[in-house]
Short mmCIF file of C-alpha atoms and ligand atoms in Angstrom, two decimals:
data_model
loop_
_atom_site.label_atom_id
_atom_site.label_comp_id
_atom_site.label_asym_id
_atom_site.label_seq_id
_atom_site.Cartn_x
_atom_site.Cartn_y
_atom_site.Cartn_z
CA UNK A 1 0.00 0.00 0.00
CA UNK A 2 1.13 3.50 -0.83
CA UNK A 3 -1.40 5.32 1.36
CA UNK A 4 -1.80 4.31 4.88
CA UNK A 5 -4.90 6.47 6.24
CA UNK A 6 -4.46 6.50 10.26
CA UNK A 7 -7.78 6.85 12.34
CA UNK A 8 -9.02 7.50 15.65
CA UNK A 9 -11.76 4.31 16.44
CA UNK A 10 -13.14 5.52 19.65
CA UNK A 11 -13.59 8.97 21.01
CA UNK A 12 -9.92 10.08 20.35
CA UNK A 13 -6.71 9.95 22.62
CA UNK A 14 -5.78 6.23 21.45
CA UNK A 15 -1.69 7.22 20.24
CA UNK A 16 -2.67 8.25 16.90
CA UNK A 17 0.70 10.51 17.06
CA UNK A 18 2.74 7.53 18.60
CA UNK A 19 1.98 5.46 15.92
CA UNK A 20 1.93 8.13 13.23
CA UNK A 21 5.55 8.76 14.47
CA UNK A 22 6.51 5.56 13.73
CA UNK A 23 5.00 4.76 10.87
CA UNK A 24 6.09 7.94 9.46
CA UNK A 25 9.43 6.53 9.36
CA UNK A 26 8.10 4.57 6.00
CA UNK A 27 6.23 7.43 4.73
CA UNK A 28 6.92 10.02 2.16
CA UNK A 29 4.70 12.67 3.55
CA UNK A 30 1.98 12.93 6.37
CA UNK A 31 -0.98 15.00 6.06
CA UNK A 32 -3.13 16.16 8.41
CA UNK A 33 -7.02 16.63 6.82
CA UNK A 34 -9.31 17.56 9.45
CA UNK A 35 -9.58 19.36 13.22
CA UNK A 36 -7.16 21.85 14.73
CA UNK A 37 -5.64 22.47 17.61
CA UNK A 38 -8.39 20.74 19.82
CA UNK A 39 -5.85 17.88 19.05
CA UNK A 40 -3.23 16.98 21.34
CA UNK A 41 -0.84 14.10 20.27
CA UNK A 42 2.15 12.89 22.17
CA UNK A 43 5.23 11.50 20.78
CA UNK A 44 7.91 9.95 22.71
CA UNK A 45 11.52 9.59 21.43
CA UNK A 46 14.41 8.67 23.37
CA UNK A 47 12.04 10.13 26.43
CA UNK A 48 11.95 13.56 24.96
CA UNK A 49 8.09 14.21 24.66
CA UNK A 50 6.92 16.31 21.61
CA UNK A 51 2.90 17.56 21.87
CA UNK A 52 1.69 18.60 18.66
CA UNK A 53 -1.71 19.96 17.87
CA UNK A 54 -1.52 20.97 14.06
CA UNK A 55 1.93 19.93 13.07
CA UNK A 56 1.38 16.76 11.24
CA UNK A 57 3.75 14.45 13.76
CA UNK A 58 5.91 13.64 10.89
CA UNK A 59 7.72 16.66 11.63
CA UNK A 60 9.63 15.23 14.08
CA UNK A 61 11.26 12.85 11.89
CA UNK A 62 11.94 15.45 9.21
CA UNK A 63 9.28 14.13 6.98
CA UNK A 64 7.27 16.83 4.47
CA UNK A 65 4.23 17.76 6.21
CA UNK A 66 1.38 19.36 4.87
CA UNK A 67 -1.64 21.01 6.59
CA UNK A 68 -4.88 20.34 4.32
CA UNK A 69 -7.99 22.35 3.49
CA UNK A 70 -10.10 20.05 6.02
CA UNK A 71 -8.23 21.93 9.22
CA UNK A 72 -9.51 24.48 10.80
CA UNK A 73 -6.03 26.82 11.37
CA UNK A 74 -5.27 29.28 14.67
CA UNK A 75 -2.14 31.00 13.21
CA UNK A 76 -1.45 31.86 16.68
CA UNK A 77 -1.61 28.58 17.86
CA UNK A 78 0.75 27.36 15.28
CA UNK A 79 3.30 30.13 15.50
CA UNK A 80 3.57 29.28 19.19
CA UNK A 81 3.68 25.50 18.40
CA UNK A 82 6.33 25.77 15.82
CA UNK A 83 8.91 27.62 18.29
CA UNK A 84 8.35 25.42 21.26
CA UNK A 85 9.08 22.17 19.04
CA UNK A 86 11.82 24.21 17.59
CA UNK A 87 13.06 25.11 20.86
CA UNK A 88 13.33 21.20 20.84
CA UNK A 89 15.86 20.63 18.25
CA UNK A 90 13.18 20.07 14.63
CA UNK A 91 13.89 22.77 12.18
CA UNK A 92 10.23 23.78 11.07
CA UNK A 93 10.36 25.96 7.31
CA UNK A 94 8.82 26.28 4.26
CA UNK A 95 10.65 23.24 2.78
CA UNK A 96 9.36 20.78 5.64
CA UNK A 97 5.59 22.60 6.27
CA UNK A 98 2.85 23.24 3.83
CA UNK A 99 -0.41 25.03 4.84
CA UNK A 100 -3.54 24.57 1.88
CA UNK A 101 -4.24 28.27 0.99
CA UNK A 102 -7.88 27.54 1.40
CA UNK A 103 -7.50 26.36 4.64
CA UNK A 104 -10.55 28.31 6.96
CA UNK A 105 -8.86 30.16 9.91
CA UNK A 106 -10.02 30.42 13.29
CA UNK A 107 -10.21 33.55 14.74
CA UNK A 108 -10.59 35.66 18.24
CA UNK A 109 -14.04 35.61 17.60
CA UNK A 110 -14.06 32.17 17.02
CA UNK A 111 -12.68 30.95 20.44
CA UNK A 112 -14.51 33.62 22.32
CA UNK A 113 -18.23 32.16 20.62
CA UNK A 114 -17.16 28.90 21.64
CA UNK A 115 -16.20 29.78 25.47
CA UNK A 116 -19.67 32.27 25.72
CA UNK A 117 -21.63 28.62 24.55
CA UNK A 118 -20.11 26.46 26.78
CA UNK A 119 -20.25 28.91 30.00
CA UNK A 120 -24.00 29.89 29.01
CA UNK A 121 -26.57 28.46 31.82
CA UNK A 122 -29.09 26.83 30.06
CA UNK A 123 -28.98 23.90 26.97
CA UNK A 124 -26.96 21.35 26.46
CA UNK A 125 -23.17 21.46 27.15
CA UNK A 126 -20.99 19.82 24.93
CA UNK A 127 -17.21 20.11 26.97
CA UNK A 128 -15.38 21.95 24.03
CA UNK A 129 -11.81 22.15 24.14
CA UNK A 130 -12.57 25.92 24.25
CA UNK A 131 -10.60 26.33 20.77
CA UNK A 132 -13.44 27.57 18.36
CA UNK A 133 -13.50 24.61 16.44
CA UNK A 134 -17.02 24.84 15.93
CA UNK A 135 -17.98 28.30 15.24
CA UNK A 136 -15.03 28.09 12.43
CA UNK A 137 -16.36 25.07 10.74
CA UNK A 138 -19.81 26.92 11.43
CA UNK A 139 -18.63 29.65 9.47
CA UNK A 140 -17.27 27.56 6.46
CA UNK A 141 -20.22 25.71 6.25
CA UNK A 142 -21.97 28.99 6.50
CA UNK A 143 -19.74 30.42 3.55
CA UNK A 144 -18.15 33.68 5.60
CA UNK A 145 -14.99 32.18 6.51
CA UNK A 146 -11.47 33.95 6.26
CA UNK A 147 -9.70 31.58 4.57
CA UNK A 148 -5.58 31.62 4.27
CA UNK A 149 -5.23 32.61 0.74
CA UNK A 150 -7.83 35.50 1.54
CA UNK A 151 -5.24 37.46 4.36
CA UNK A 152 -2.95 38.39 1.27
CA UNK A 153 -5.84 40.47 -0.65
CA UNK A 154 -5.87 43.08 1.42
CA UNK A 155 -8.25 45.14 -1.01
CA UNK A 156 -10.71 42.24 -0.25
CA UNK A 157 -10.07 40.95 3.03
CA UNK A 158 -12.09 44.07 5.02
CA UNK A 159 -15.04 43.41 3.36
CA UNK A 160 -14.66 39.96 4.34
CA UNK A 161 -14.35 40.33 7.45
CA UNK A 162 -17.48 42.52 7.77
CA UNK A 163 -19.34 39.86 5.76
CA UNK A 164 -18.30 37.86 8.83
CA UNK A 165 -19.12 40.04 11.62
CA UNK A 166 -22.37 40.97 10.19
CA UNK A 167 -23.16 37.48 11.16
CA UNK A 168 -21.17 37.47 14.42
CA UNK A 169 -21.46 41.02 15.58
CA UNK A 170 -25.51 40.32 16.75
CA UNK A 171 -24.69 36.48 18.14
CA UNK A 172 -22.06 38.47 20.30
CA UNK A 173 -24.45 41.62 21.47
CA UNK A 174 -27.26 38.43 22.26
CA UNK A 175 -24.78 36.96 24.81
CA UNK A 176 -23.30 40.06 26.35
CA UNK A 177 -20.05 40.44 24.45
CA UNK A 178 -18.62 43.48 23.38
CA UNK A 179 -18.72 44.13 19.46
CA UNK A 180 -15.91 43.81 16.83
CA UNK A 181 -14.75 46.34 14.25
CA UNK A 182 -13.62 44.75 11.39
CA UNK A 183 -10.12 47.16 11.61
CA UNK A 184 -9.28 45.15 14.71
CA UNK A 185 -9.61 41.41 13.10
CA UNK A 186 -7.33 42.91 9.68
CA UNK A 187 -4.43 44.55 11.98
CA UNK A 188 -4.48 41.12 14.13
CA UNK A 189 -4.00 39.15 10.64
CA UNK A 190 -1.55 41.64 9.01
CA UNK A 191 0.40 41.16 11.88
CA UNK A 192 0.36 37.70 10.89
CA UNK A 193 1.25 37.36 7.42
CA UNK A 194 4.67 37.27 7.06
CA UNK A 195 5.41 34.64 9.71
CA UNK A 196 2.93 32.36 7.73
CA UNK A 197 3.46 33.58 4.02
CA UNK A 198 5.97 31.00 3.37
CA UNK A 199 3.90 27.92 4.33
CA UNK A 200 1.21 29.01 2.21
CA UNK A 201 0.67 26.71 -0.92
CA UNK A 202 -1.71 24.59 -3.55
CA UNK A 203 -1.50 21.24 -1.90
CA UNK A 204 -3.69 19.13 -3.77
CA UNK A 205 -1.57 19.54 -6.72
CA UNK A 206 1.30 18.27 -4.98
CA UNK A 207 0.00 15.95 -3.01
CA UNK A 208 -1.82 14.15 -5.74
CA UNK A 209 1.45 14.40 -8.14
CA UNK A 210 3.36 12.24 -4.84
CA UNK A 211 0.24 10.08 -5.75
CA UNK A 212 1.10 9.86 -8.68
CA UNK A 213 4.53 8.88 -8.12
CA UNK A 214 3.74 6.05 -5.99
CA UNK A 215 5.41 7.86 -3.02
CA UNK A 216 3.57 6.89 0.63
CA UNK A 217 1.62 9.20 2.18
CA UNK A 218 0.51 9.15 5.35
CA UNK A 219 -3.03 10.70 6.51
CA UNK A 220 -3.38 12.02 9.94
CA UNK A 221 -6.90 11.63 11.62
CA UNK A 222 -7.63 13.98 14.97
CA UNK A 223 -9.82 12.65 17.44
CA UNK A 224 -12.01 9.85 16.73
CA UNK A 225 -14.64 7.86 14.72
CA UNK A 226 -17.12 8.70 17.96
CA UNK A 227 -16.43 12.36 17.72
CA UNK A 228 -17.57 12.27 13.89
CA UNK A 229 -20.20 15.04 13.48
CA UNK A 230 -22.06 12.71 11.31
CA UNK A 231 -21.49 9.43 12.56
CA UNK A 232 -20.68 10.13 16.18
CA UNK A 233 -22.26 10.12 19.27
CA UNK A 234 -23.92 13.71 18.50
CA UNK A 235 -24.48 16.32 19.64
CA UNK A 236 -21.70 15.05 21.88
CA UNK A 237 -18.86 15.60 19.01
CA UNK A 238 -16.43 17.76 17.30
CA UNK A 239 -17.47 19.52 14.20
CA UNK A 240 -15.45 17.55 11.44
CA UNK A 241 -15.59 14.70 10.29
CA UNK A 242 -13.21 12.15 11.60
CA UNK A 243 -13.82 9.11 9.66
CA UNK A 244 -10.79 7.37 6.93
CA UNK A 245 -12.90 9.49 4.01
CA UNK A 246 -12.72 12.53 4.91
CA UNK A 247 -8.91 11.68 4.19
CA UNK A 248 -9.37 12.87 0.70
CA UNK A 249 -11.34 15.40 1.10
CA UNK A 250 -9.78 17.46 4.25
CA UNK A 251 -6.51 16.89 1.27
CA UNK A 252 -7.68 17.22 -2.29
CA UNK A 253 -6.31 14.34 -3.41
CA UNK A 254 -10.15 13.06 -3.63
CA UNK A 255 -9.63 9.11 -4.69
CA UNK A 256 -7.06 8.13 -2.68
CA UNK A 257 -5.36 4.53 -4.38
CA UNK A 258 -4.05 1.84 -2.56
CA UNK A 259 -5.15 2.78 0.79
CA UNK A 260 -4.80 0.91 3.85
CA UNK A 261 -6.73 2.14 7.26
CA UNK A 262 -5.57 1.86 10.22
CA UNK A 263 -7.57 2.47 13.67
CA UNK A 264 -5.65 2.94 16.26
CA UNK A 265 -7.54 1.58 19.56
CA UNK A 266 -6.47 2.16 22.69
CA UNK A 267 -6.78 -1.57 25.32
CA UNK A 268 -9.50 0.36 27.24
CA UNK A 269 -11.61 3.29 26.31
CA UNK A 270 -11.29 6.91 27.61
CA UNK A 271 -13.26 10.35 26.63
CA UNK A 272 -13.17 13.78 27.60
CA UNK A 273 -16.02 16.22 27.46
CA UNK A 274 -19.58 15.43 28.14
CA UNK A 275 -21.86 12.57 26.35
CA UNK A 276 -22.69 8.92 26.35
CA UNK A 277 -19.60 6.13 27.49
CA UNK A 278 -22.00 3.13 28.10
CA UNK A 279 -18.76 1.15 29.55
CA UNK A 280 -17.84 4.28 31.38
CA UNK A 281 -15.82 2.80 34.84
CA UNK A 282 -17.16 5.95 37.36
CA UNK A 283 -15.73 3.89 40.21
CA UNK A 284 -12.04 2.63 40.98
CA UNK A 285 -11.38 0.77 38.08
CA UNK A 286 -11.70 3.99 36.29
CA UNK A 287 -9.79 5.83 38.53
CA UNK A 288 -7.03 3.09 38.49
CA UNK A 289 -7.24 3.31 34.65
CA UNK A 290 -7.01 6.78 34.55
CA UNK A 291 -3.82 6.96 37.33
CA UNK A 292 -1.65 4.12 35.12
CA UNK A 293 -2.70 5.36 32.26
CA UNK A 294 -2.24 8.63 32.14
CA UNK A 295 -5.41 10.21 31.26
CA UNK A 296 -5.13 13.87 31.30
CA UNK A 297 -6.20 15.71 28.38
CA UNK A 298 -2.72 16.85 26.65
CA UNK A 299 -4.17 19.91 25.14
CA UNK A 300 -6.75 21.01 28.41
CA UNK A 301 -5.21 18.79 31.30
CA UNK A 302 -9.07 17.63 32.13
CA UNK A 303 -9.10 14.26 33.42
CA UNK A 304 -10.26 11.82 30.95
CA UNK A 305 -13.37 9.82 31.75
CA UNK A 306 -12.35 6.11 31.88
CA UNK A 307 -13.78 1.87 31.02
CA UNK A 308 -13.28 -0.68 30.02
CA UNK A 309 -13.03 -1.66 26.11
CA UNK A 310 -16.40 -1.68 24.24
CA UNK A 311 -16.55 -4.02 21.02
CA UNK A 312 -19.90 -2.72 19.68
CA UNK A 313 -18.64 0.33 19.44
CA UNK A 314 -15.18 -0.76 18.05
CA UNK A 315 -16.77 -2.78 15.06
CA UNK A 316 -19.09 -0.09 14.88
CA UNK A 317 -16.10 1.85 13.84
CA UNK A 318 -14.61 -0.09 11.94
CA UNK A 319 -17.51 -1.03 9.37
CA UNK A 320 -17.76 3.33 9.13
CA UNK A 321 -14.23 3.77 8.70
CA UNK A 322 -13.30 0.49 6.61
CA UNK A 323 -11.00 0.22 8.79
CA UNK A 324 -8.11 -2.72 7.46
CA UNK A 325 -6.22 -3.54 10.54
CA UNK A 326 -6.04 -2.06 14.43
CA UNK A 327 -2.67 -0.53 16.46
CA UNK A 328 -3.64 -1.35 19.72
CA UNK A 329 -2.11 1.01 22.46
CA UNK A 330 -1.50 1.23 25.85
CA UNK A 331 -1.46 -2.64 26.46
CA UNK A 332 0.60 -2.43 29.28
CA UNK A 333 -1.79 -0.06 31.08
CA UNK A 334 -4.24 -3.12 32.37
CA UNK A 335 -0.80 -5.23 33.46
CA UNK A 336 -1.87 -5.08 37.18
CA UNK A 337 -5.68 -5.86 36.76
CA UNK A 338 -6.74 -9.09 37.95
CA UNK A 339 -9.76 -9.50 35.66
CA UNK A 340 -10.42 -7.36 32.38
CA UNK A 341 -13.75 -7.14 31.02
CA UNK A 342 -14.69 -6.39 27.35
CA UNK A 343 -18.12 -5.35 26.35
CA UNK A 344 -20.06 -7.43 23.48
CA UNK A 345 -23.42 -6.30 23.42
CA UNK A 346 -26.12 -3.72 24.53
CA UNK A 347 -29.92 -4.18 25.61
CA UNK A 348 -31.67 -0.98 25.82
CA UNK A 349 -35.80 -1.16 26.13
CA UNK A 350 -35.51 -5.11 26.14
CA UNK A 351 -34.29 -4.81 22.55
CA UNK A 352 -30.52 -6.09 21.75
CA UNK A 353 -28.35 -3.75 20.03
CA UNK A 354 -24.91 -4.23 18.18
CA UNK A 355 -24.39 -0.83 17.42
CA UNK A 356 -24.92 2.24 19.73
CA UNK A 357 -28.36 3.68 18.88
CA UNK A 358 -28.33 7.06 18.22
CA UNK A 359 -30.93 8.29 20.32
CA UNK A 360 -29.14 7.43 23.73
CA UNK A 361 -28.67 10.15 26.30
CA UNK A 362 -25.52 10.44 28.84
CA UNK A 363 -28.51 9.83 31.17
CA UNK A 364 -29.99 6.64 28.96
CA UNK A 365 -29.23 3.49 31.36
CA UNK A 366 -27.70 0.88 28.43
CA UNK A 367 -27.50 -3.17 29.35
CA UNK A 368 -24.01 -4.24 28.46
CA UNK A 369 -22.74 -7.75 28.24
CA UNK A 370 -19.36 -8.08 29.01
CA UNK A 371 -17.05 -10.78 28.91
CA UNK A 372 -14.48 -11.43 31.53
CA UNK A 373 -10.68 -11.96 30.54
CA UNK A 374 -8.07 -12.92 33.53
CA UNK A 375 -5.24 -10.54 33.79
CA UNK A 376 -1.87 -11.55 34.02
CA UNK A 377 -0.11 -9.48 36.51
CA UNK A 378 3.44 -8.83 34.95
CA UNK A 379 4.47 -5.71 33.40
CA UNK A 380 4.51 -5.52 29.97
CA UNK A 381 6.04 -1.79 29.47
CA UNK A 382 8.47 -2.17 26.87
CA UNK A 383 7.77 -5.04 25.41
CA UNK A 384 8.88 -5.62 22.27
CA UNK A 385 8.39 -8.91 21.09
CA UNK A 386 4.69 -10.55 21.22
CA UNK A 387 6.39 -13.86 22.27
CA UNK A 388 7.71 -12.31 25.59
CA UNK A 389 4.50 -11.54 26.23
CA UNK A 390 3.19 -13.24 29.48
CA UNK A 391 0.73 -15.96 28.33
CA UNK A 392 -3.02 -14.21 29.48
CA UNK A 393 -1.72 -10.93 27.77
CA UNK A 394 -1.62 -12.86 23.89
CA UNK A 395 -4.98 -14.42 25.33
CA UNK A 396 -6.17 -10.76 25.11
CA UNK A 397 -5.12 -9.40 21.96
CA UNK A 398 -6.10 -12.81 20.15
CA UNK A 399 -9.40 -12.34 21.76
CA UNK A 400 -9.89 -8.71 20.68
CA UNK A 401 -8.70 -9.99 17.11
CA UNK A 402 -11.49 -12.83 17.31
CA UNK A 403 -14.34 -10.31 18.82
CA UNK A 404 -13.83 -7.69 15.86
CA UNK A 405 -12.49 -9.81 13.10
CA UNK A 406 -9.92 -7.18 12.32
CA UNK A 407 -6.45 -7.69 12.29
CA UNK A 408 -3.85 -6.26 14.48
CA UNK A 409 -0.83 -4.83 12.87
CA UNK A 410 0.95 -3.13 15.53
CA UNK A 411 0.62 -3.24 19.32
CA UNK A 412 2.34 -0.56 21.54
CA UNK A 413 3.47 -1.11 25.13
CA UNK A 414 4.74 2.27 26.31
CA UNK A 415 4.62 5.56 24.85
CA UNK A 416 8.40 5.15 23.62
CA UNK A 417 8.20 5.53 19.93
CA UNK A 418 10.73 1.88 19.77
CA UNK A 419 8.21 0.20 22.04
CA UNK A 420 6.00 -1.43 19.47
CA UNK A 421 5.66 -4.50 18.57
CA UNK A 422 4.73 -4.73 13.96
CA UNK A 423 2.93 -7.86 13.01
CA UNK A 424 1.62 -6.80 9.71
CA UNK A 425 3.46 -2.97 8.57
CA UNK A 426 0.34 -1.50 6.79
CA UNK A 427 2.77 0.15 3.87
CA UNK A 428 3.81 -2.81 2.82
P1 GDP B 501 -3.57 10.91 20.42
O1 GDP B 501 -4.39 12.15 20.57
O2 GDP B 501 -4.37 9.79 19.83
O3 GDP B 501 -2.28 11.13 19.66
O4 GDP B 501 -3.17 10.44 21.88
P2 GDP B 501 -2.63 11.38 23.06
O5 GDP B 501 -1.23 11.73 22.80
O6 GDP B 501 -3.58 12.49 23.35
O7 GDP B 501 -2.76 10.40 24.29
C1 GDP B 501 -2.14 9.15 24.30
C2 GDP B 501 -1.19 9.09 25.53
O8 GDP B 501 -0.78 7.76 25.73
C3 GDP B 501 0.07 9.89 25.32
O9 GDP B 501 0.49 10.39 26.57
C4 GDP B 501 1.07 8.85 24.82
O10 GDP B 501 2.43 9.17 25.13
C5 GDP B 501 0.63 7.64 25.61
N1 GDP B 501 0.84 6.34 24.97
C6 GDP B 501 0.79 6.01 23.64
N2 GDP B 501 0.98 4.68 23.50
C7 GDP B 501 1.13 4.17 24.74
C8 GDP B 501 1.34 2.84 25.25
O11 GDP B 501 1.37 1.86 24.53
N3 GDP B 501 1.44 2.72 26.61
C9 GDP B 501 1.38 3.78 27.45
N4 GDP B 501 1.48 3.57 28.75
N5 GDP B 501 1.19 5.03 27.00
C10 GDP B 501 1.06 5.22 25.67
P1 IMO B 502 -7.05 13.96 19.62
O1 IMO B 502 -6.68 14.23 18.17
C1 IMO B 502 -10.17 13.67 22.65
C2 IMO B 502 -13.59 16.40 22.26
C3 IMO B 502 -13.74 17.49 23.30
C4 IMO B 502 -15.26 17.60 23.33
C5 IMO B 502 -15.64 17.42 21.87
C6 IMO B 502 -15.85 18.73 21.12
O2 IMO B 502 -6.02 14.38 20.58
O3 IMO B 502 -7.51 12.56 19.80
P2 IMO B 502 -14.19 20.58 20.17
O4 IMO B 502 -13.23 21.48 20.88
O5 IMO B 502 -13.57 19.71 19.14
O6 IMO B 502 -15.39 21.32 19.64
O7 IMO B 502 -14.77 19.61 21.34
O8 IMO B 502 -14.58 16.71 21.27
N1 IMO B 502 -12.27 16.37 21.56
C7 IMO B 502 -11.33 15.45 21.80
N2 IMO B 502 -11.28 14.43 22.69
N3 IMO B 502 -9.17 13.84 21.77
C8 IMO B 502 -9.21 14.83 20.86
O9 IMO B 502 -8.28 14.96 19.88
C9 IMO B 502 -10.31 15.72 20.86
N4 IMO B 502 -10.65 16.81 20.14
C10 IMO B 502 -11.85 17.19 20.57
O10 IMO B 502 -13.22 17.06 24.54
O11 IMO B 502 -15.82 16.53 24.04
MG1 MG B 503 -4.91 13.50 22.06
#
């Protein structure tokens, strides 16, 4: 396979930028086609820890990186990413980074909509990362965004701008905020302009002439196949779409050949922000989960809601996404646990479900069926070969093969980028 498309199967946080790390090492470019900086991703190399947000996590490796037009871009927010990974060492310029010039931007009153909505008394709160992801998808959709290319015109980009805040101006007088004049919003991108001129560029073209040229490219997924605005667990999601096609279109390659999708899934299950998790642990296993594991949100330090592993939802996934084979992550995190369970099924209203209906509330009480695996109580951290793997530990992941029917083509057992164990490389 040329194109290895690398997706988020639950409700994000599984090591997409682990494994995107390390299969980047095999890749001629990675591209990054949908979210923003709501994304937090955590790479590991020789324990110096990079977190990237828009930076494609090929950087790190040197690989060409583009940003496509399915992002949602806070220049701010990437000219204080690129210094503090430069700070570590990775020489980010115009020869390593390209930005789609029709990429929408998010903007101060982007972020500020987003904070009013979520701080508002009444409704339905979603637990936003804050970012204005959603009003800037809102205003694509809604055909008044700035995009990148449209900061260079500056005979056009005031009247832009007011197109915008004609729209945004009364939202922001309805909640209590103070108005906007358009001056403001073109000085703050001027100011802007030169630091990101030189990342600005027609990606599709080259992306589809690598495609062309049978080089591999890599396709970055944010968050997760439950966090798809269309096929999530909505309203309860971010507002892109997250699933393996979206690929093409947050890139402009549109058929992407050769393709191989991989769904990275972490042993357990985790979210952050509000919404249904019917094998949500709100007792000590979760706690225990959430201590050994980790699970802090990297880009708003919230603690991550933690269960156990929920099939339905994983196959669920996987027929959306097409997804090929799994990475499973964070293995080592149930070493200690003297009994694992594994969800198979729902009831809800005496009816049995194998998919999560989309009418369920956070509130909706769900009959699961789990299954019960014994632990094995060794550590696994590090391991790097699936035959030192302690006996009940294989039992697992052949399990979780047999449950889903997917295959597993890498397995990670610490966040180290070496610590992996490749049964199948999905390039080749
Ligand atoms: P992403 O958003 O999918 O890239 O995942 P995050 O980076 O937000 O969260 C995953 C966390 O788990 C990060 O802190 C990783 O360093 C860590 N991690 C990744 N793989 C493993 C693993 O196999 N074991 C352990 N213990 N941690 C892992
Ligand atoms: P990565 O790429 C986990 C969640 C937020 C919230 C919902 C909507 O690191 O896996 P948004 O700010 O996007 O409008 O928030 O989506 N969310 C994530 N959860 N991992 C992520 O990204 C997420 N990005 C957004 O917590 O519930
Ligand atoms: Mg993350």
């Amino acid at each position: 396979m040329s194109n290895v498309i690398v997706i988020g199967s639950q409700w994000g946080d599984e090591g997409k930028g682990k494994i995107v790390d390390w299969l980047s090492n095999k890749a001629d470019a990675v591209v990054r086609f949908q979210g923003g900086h709501n994304a937090g991703h955590t790479l590991v190399v020789n324990e110096e820890v990079y977190k990237l947000s828009l930076l494609p996590s090929g950087v790190v490796r040197g690989k060409k990186s583009y940003i496509g037009n399915g992002v949602v871009l806070d220049l701010w927010a990437l000219a204080e990413e690129i210094k503090t990974i430069s700070a570590k060492g990775v020489n980010i310029d115009q020869n390593l980074l390209s930005i789609s010039e029709t990429t929408p931007l998010i903007l101060s009153y982007h972020r500020e909509l987003d904070t009013a909505r979520e701080h508002k008394l009444q409704g339905i709160k979603i637990g936003t990362t804050g970012r204005g992801i959603g009003p800037a998808y809102e205003d694509k959709v809604g055909r008044r965004a700035i995009r990148l290319c449209d900061i260079f015109d500056i005979k056009t980009l005031k009247n832009k701008i007011e197109n915008a805040l004609f729209h945004h101006n009364p939202i922001r007088k309805g909640l209590g905020i103070e108005e906007i004049q358009s001056d403001n919003i073109v000085n703050q991108l001027h100011s802007m302009s030169g630091f990101i001129k030189p990342f600005v560029k027609n990606i599709w073209k080259e992306l589809i002439d690598l495609q062309n040229e049978k080089k591999n490219i890599l396709f970055e997924g944010a968050q997760g196949t439950m966090l798809d605005i269309d096929h999530g667990t909505y309203p309860f999601v971010t507002s892109s779409n997250t699933i393996s096609s979206q690929a093409g279109i947050g890139s402009g390659i549109g058929m992407i050949q050769n393709s191989y999708t991989l769904g990275i899934t972490k042993a357990y299950l985790t979210r952050v922000g509000e919404g249904p998790f019917p094998t949500e642990q709100d007792n000590s296993i979760g706690e225990k989960l959430g201590t050994l594991g980790n699970e802090f949100g990297t880009v708003t330090g919230r603690k991550r809601r933690c269960g156990w592993l929920d099939i339905v939802l994983l196959k669920q996934s996987a027929d959306i996404c097409g997804i090929h084979g799994m990475a499973l992550t964070k293995l080592d995190v149930l070493d200690s646990f003297e009994k694992i369970r594994v969800c198979i099924s729902y009831k809800y209203n005496g009816k049995k479900y194998d998919y999560l209906p989309p009418t369920i509330t956070p509130a909706d009480e769900l009959e699961k069926e789990y299954i019960e695996i014994d632990g094995w109580n060794t550590s696994t951290k590090g391991c790097r070969n699936f035959e030192d793997l302690p006996s009940n530990a294989k039992k697992y992941v052949n399990i979780l093969k047999e449950l889903t029917g997917i295959e597993i083509s890498l397995l990670s057992t610490s966040p180290e980028r070496e610590d992996t164990i490749l049964f199948k490389n999905p390039f080749s």
